[in-house]
XYZ file of C-alpha atoms in Angstrom:
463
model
C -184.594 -27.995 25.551
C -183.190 -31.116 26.421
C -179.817 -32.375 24.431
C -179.155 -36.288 25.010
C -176.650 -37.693 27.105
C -172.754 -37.045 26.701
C -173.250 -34.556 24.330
C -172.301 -31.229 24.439
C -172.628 -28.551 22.063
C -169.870 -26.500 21.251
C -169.194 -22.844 21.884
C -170.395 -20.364 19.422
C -166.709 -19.376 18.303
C -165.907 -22.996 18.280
C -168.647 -23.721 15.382
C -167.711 -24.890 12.003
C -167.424 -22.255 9.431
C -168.573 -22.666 5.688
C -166.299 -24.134 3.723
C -163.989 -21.950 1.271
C -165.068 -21.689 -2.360
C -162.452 -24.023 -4.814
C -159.414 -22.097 -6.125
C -159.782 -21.706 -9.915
C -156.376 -22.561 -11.424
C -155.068 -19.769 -13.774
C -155.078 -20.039 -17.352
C -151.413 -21.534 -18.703
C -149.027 -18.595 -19.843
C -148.696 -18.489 -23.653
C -145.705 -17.875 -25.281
C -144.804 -15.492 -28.318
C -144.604 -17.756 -30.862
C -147.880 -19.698 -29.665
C -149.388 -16.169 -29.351
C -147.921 -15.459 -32.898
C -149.160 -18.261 -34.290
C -153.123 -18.204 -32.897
C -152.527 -14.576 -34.860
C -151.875 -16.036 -37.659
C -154.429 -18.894 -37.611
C -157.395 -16.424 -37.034
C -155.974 -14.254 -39.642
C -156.139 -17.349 -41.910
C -160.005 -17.874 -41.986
C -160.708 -14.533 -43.320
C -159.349 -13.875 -47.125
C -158.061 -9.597 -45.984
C -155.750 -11.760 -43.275
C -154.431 -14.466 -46.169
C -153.275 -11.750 -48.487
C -151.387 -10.228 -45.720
C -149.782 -13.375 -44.950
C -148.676 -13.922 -48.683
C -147.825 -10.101 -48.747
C -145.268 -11.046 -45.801
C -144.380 -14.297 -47.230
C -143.768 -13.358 -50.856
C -141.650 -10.284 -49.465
C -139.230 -12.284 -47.204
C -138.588 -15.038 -50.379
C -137.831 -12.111 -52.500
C -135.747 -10.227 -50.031
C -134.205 -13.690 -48.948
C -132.902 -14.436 -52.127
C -131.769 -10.976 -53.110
C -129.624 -11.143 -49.558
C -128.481 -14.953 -50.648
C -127.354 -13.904 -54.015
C -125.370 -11.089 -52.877
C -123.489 -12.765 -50.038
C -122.641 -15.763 -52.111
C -121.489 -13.803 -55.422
C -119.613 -11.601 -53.597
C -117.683 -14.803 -52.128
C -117.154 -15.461 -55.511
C -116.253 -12.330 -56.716
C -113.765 -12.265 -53.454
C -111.952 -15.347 -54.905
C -111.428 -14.562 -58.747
C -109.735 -11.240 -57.364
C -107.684 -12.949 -55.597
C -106.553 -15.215 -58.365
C -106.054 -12.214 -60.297
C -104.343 -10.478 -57.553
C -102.922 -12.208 -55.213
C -102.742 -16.373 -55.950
C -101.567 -16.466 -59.107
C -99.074 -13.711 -58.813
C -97.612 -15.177 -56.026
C -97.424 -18.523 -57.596
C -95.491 -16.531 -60.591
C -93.116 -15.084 -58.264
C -92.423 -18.246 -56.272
C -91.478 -19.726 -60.308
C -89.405 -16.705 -60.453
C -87.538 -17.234 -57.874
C -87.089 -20.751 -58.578
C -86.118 -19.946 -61.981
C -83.261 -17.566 -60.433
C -81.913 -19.606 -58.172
C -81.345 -22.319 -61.125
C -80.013 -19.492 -63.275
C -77.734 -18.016 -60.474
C -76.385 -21.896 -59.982
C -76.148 -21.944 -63.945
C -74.182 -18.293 -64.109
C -71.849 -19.523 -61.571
C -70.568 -22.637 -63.194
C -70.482 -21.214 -66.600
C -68.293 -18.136 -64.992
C -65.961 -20.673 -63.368
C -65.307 -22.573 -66.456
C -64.363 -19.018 -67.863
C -61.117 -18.818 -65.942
C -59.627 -16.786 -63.416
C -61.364 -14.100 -65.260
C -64.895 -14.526 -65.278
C -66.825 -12.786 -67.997
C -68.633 -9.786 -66.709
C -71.726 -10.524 -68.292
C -71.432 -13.767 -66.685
C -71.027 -12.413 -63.729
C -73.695 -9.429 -63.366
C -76.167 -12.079 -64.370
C -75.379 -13.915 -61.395
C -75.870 -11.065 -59.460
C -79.339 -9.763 -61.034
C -80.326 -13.484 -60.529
C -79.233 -13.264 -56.815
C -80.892 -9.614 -56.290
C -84.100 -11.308 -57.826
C -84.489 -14.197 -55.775
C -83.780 -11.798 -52.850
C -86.475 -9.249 -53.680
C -89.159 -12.018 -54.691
C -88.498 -13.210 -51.525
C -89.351 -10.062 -49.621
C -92.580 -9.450 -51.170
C -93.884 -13.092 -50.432
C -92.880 -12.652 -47.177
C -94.833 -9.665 -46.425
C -97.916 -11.280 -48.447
C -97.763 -14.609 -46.057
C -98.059 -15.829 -42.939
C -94.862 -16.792 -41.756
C -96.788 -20.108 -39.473
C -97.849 -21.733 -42.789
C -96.394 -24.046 -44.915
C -94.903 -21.185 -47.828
C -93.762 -19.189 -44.480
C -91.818 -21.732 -43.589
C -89.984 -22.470 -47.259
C -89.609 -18.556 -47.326
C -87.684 -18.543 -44.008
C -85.415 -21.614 -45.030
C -84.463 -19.815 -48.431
C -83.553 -16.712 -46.753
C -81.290 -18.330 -44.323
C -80.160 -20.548 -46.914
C -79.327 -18.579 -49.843
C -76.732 -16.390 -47.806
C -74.646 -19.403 -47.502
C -74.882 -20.403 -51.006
C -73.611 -17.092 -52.296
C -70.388 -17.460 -49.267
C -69.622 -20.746 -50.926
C -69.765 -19.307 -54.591
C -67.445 -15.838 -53.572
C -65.013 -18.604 -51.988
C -64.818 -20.373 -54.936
C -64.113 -17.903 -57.392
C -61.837 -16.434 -54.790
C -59.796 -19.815 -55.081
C -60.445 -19.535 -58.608
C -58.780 -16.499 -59.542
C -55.497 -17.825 -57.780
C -55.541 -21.074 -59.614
C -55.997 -23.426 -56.694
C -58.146 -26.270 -57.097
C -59.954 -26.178 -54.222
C -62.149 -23.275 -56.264
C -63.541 -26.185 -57.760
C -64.665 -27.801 -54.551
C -66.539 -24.768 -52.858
C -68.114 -24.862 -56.437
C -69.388 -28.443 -55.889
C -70.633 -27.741 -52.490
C -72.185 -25.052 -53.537
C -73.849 -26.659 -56.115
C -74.727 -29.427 -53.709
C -76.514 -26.448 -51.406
C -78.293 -25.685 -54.392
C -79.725 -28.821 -55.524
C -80.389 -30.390 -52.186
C -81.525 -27.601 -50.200
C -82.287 -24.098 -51.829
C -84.028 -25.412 -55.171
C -85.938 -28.275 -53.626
C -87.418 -25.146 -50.972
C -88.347 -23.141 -53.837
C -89.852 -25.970 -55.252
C -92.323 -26.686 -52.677
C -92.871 -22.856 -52.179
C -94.146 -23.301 -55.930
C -96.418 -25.906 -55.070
C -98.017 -24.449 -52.044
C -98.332 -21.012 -53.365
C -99.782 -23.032 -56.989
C -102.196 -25.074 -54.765
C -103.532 -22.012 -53.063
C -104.269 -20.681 -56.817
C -105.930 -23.632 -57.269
C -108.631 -23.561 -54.528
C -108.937 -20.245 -55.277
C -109.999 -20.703 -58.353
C -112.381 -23.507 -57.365
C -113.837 -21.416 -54.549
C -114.291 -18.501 -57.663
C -116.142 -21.446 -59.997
C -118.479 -23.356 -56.923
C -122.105 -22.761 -58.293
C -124.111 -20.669 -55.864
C -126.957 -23.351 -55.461
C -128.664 -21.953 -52.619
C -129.486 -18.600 -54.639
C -130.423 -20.828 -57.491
C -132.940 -22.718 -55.405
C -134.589 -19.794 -53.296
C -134.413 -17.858 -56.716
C -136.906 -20.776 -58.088
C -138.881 -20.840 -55.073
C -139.334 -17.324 -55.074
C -140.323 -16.830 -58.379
C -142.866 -20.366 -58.219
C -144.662 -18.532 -55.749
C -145.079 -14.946 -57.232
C -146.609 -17.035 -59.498
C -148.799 -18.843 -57.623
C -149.660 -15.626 -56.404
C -151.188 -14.266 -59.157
C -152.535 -16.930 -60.377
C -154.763 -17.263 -57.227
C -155.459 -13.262 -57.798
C -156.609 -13.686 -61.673
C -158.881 -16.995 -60.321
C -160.046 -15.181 -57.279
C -160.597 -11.527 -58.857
C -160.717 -12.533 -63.247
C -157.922 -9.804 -62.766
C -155.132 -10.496 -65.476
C -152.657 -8.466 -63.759
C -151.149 -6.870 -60.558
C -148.772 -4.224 -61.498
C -146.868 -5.022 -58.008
C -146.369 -8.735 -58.188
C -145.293 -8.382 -61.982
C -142.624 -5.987 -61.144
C -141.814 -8.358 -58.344
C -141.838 -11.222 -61.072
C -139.705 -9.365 -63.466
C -136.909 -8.314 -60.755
C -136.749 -11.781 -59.438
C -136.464 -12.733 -62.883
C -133.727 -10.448 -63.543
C -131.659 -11.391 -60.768
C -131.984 -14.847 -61.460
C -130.706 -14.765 -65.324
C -128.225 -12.406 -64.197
C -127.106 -14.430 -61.376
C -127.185 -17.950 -63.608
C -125.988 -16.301 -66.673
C -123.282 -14.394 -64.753
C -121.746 -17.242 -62.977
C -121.891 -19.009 -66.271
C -119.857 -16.531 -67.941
C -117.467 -16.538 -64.670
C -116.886 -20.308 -64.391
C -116.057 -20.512 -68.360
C -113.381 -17.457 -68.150
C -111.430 -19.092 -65.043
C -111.890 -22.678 -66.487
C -109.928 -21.604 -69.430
C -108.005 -19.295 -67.019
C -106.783 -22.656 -65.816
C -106.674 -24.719 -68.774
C -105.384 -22.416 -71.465
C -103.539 -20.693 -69.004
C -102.078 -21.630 -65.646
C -101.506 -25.336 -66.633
C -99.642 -23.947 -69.663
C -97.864 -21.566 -67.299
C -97.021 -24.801 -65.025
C -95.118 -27.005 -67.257
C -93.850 -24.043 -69.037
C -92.428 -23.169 -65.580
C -90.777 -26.687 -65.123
C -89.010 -26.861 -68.525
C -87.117 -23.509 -67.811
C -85.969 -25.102 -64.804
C -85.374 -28.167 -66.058
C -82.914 -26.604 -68.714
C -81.566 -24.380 -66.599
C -80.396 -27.239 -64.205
C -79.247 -29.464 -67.194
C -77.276 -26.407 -67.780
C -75.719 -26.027 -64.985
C -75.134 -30.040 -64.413
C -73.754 -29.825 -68.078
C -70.736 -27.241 -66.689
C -70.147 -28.827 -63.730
C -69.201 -32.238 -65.790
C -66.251 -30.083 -67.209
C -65.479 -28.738 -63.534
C -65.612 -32.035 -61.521
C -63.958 -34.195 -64.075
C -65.684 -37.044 -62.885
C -64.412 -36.559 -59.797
C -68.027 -37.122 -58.506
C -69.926 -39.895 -59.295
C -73.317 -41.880 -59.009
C -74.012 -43.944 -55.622
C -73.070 -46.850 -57.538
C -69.819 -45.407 -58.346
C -70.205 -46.561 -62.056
C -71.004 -42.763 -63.844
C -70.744 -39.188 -63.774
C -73.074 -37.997 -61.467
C -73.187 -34.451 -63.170
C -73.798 -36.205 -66.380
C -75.837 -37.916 -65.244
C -77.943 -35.550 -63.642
C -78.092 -33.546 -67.604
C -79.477 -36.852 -68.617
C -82.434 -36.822 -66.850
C -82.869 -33.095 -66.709
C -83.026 -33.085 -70.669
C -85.213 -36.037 -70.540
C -87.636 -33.894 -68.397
C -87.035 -30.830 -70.151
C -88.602 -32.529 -73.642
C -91.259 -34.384 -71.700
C -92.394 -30.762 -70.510
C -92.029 -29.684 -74.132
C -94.305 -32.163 -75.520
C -97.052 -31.524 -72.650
C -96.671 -27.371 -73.369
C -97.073 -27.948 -77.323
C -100.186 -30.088 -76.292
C -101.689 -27.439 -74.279
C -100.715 -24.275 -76.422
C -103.766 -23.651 -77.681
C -103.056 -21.184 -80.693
C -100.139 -20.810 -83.075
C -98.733 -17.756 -80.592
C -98.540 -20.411 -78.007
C -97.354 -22.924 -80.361
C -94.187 -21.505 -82.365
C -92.038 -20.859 -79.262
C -92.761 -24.076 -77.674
C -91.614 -25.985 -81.136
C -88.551 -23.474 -81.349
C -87.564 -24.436 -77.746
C -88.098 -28.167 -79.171
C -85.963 -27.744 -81.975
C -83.251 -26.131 -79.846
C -83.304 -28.669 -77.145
C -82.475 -31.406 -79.982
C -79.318 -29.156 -81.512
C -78.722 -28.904 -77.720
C -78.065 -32.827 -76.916
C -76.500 -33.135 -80.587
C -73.659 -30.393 -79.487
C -73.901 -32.240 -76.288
C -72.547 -35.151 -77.311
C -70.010 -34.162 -79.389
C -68.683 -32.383 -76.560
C -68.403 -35.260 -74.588
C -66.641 -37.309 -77.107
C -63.909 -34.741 -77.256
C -63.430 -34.540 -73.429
C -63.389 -38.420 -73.881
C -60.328 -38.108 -76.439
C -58.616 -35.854 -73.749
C -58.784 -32.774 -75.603
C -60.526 -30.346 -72.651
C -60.061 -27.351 -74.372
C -61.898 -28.476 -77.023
C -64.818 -29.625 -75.145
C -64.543 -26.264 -73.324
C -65.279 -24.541 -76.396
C -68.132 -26.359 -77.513
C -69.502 -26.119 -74.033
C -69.095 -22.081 -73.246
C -67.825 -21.091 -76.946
C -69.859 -18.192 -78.647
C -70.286 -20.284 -81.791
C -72.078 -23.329 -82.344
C -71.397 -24.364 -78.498
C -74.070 -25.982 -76.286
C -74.050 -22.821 -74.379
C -75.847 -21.233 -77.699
C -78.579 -23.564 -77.641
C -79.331 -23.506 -73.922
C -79.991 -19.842 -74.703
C -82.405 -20.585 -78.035
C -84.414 -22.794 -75.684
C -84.418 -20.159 -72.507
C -85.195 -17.456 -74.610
C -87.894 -19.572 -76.399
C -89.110 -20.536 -73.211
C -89.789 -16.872 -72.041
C -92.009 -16.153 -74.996
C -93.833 -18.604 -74.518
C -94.367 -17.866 -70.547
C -95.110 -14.171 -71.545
C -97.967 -15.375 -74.012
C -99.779 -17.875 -71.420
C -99.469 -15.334 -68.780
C -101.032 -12.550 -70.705
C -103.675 -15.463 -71.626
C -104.265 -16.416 -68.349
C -104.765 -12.605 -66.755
C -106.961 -11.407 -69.894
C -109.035 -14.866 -69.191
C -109.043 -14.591 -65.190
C -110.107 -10.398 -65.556
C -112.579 -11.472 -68.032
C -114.376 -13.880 -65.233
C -114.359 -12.026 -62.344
C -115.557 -9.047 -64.792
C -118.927 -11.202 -65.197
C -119.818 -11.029 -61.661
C -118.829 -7.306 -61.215
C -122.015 -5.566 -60.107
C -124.412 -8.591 -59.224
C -124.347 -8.587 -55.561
C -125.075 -4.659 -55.542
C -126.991 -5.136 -58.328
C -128.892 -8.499 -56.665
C -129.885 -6.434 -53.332
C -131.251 -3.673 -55.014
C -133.738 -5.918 -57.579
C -135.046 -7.376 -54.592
C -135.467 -4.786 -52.214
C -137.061 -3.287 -55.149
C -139.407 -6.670 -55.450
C -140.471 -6.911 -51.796
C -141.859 -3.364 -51.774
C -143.918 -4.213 -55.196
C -145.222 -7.356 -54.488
C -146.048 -5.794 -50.732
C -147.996 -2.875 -52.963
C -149.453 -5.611 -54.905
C -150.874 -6.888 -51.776
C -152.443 -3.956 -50.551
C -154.101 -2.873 -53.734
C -155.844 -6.147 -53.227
C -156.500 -5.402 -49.432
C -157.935 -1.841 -50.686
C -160.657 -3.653 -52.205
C -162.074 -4.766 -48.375
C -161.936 -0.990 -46.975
């Protein structure tokens, strides 16, 4: 065989082998989901796979909102208890201890106008009011954190109040010898008081009120996502079965009515509960703790007049307004009075039955006999006749310390009967939610499992 020129063939190992066959590339991985949801879509073109997808569907919207209703009632529930038990007695203890610090301050002046012998009633009032302020103080402290705002008022007063009592054992120590300065220490003391102790206790009041306050708002927020998945749960049991009766001419299935009915239940419960709730702590609030409030800041603002009123007789004018033209002490009484009936008027308007009423007008009534003895007093001290004023001022008769007491005790009545409003009103509300979150995830757990046996009575029918 002859091969043309300049060729040559190539050894037999050297020859070309057949080409490989292609590489097939390997079907892309599919995830869970994607896996999940082919599942589903297959399952969704025959009718035994759509009921089973309802079945699962109408079970997790019962079971959701069971779970939804329980966690946000018992937030709820959480915050009327603690209005009941812990905001609103706190905010009554931080008034307390307002209110005996003013009375302490009160005590004290009245006890030095005494004489070198200070009544012992006057004085062992002084000292309950001291001991109260002191223990008050000790329970808030161990019911709040020291880094917030109340912490912070409840560390000042304890320093504070140490110093004020020093000032007031000097005093009466000076007192009891006759030397005037008794009547300084008193002043300063007083001063320590007014500028520094009562303003503290003050905005303990208002922090401790303020957390009662968004308490009670947390307690009253409407639980609108149960609301909603309560509709949506119940719209589509009854789509449900009305796709069974047009599918089947079945009237009934005994599962998804029980599911109805206990979705059902734990929506009334739910919107009637809350109802019930947010009514009791709005008048809580109302009827109650505003009451309390201003009731609150008329005691104090009589028991500061008071204690400005005594200190007019101690000072003698000897301290007077930054203009230099009045009294400071009387003035002070002036506006503390003025206060004291603009709190009256605002407590008669929010008393809201004749319990709630009659002390308020007594304390009214009082207050007026109060500025009339006032003034006399005044006029006599004007004439230079101090022991005459001094007996209108601290006499047991017909004396302006007499009044003060009509209105104080007055006062306390009245507190007594909005507190006891307030706590019946406050129980009553978180009452209405006792037992729904329980209650809630036991209805629906009990609703899943029917409407899932609904379900599968109607999957039965393919076996």
């Amino acid at each position: 065989m002859t091969y043309p020129p300049n060729v040559r063939t190539a050894p037999e190992h050297e020859q070309a082998s057949p080409p490989a066959p292609a590489t097939v590339p390997a079907p892309p991985h599919r995830g869970v989901l994607s896996m999940t949801a082919g599942r589903v879509r297959a399952a969704a073109t025959t009718e035994p796979g759509r009921l089973q997808i309802i079945g699962a569907v109408l079970a997790l919207l019962v079971v959701a909102f069971g779970a939804v209703t329980a966690f946000e009632v018992a937030d709820r529930e959480s915050a009327a208890s603690d209005v009941v038990g812990r905001s609103q007695p706190l905010s009554a203890d931080a008034a307390a201890v307002y209110r005996s610090l003013a009375d302490a301050d009160t005590a004290a002046a009245s006890g030095f106008l005494a004489g070198a012998q200070e009544p012992k009633d006057v004085h062992d009032q002084y000292e309950r009011d001291i001991k109260e302020a002191s223990r008050l103080l000790v329970r808030a402290a161990a019911n709040t954190d020291a880094a917030t705002k109340s912490g912070q008022e409840i560390a000042t007063l304890n320093v504070e109040l140490p110093r004020y009592t020093g000032l007031i054992e000097r005093a009466r120590a000076n007192n009891r010898q006759g030397l005037p300065l008794g009547g300084a220490y008193l002043r300063y003391a007083n001063q320590k008081m007014s500028n520094v102790l009562l303003p503290a206790a003050e905005r303990l009041y208002t922090a401790e009120t303020g957390r009662l306050g968004e308490d009670n708002d947390s307690a009253r927020t409407w639980p609108f996502l149960s609301l909603g998945l309560g509709v949506v749960a119940l719209a589509a049991l009854f789509w449900a079965q009305r796709r069974n009766y047009r599918r089947t001419n079945r009237v009934f299935n005994h599962g998804l009515i029980v599911a109805t009915a206990a979705s059902t239940v734990i929506l009334l419960w739910l919107a009637v509960g809350h109802t019930v709730a947010r009514s009791q702590l709005h008048a809580a609030d109302v009827n109650g703790q505003q009451s309390l409030d201003v009731l609150n800041h008329a005691r104090i603002d009589s028991l500061k007049a008071r204690a400005n009123e005594n200190l007019t007789l101690v000072a003698r004018g000897a301290v007077l307004t930054p203009d230099g033209k009045n009294d400071k002490y009387e003035s002070d009484y002036t506006t503390d009075m003025k206060a004291l009936r603009e709190a009256l008027g605002s407590a008669g308007g929010l008393a809201e039955d004749d319990l709630g009423k009659s002390p308020v007008k007594a304390a009214v009534t009082a207050a007026t006999e109060w500025q009339e003895r006032h003034r006399a007093a005044r006029t006599t001290d004007d004439n230079g006749d101090y022991e005459g004023a001094l007996e209108q001022i601290i006499g047991p008769k017909e004396s302006t310390g007499r009044s003060f007491q009509q209105v104080d005790d007055a006062l306390a009545k009245a507190l007594a009967h909005e507190q006891a409003q307030f706590t019946r009103a406050a129980e009553d509300g978180r009452g209405a939610l006792w037992g729904l979150p329980a209650g809630a995830a036991a209805l629906a757990v009990l609703g899943a499992a029917a409407s899932i046996v609904g379900i599968n009575r109607r999957l039965s029918e393919y076996r």
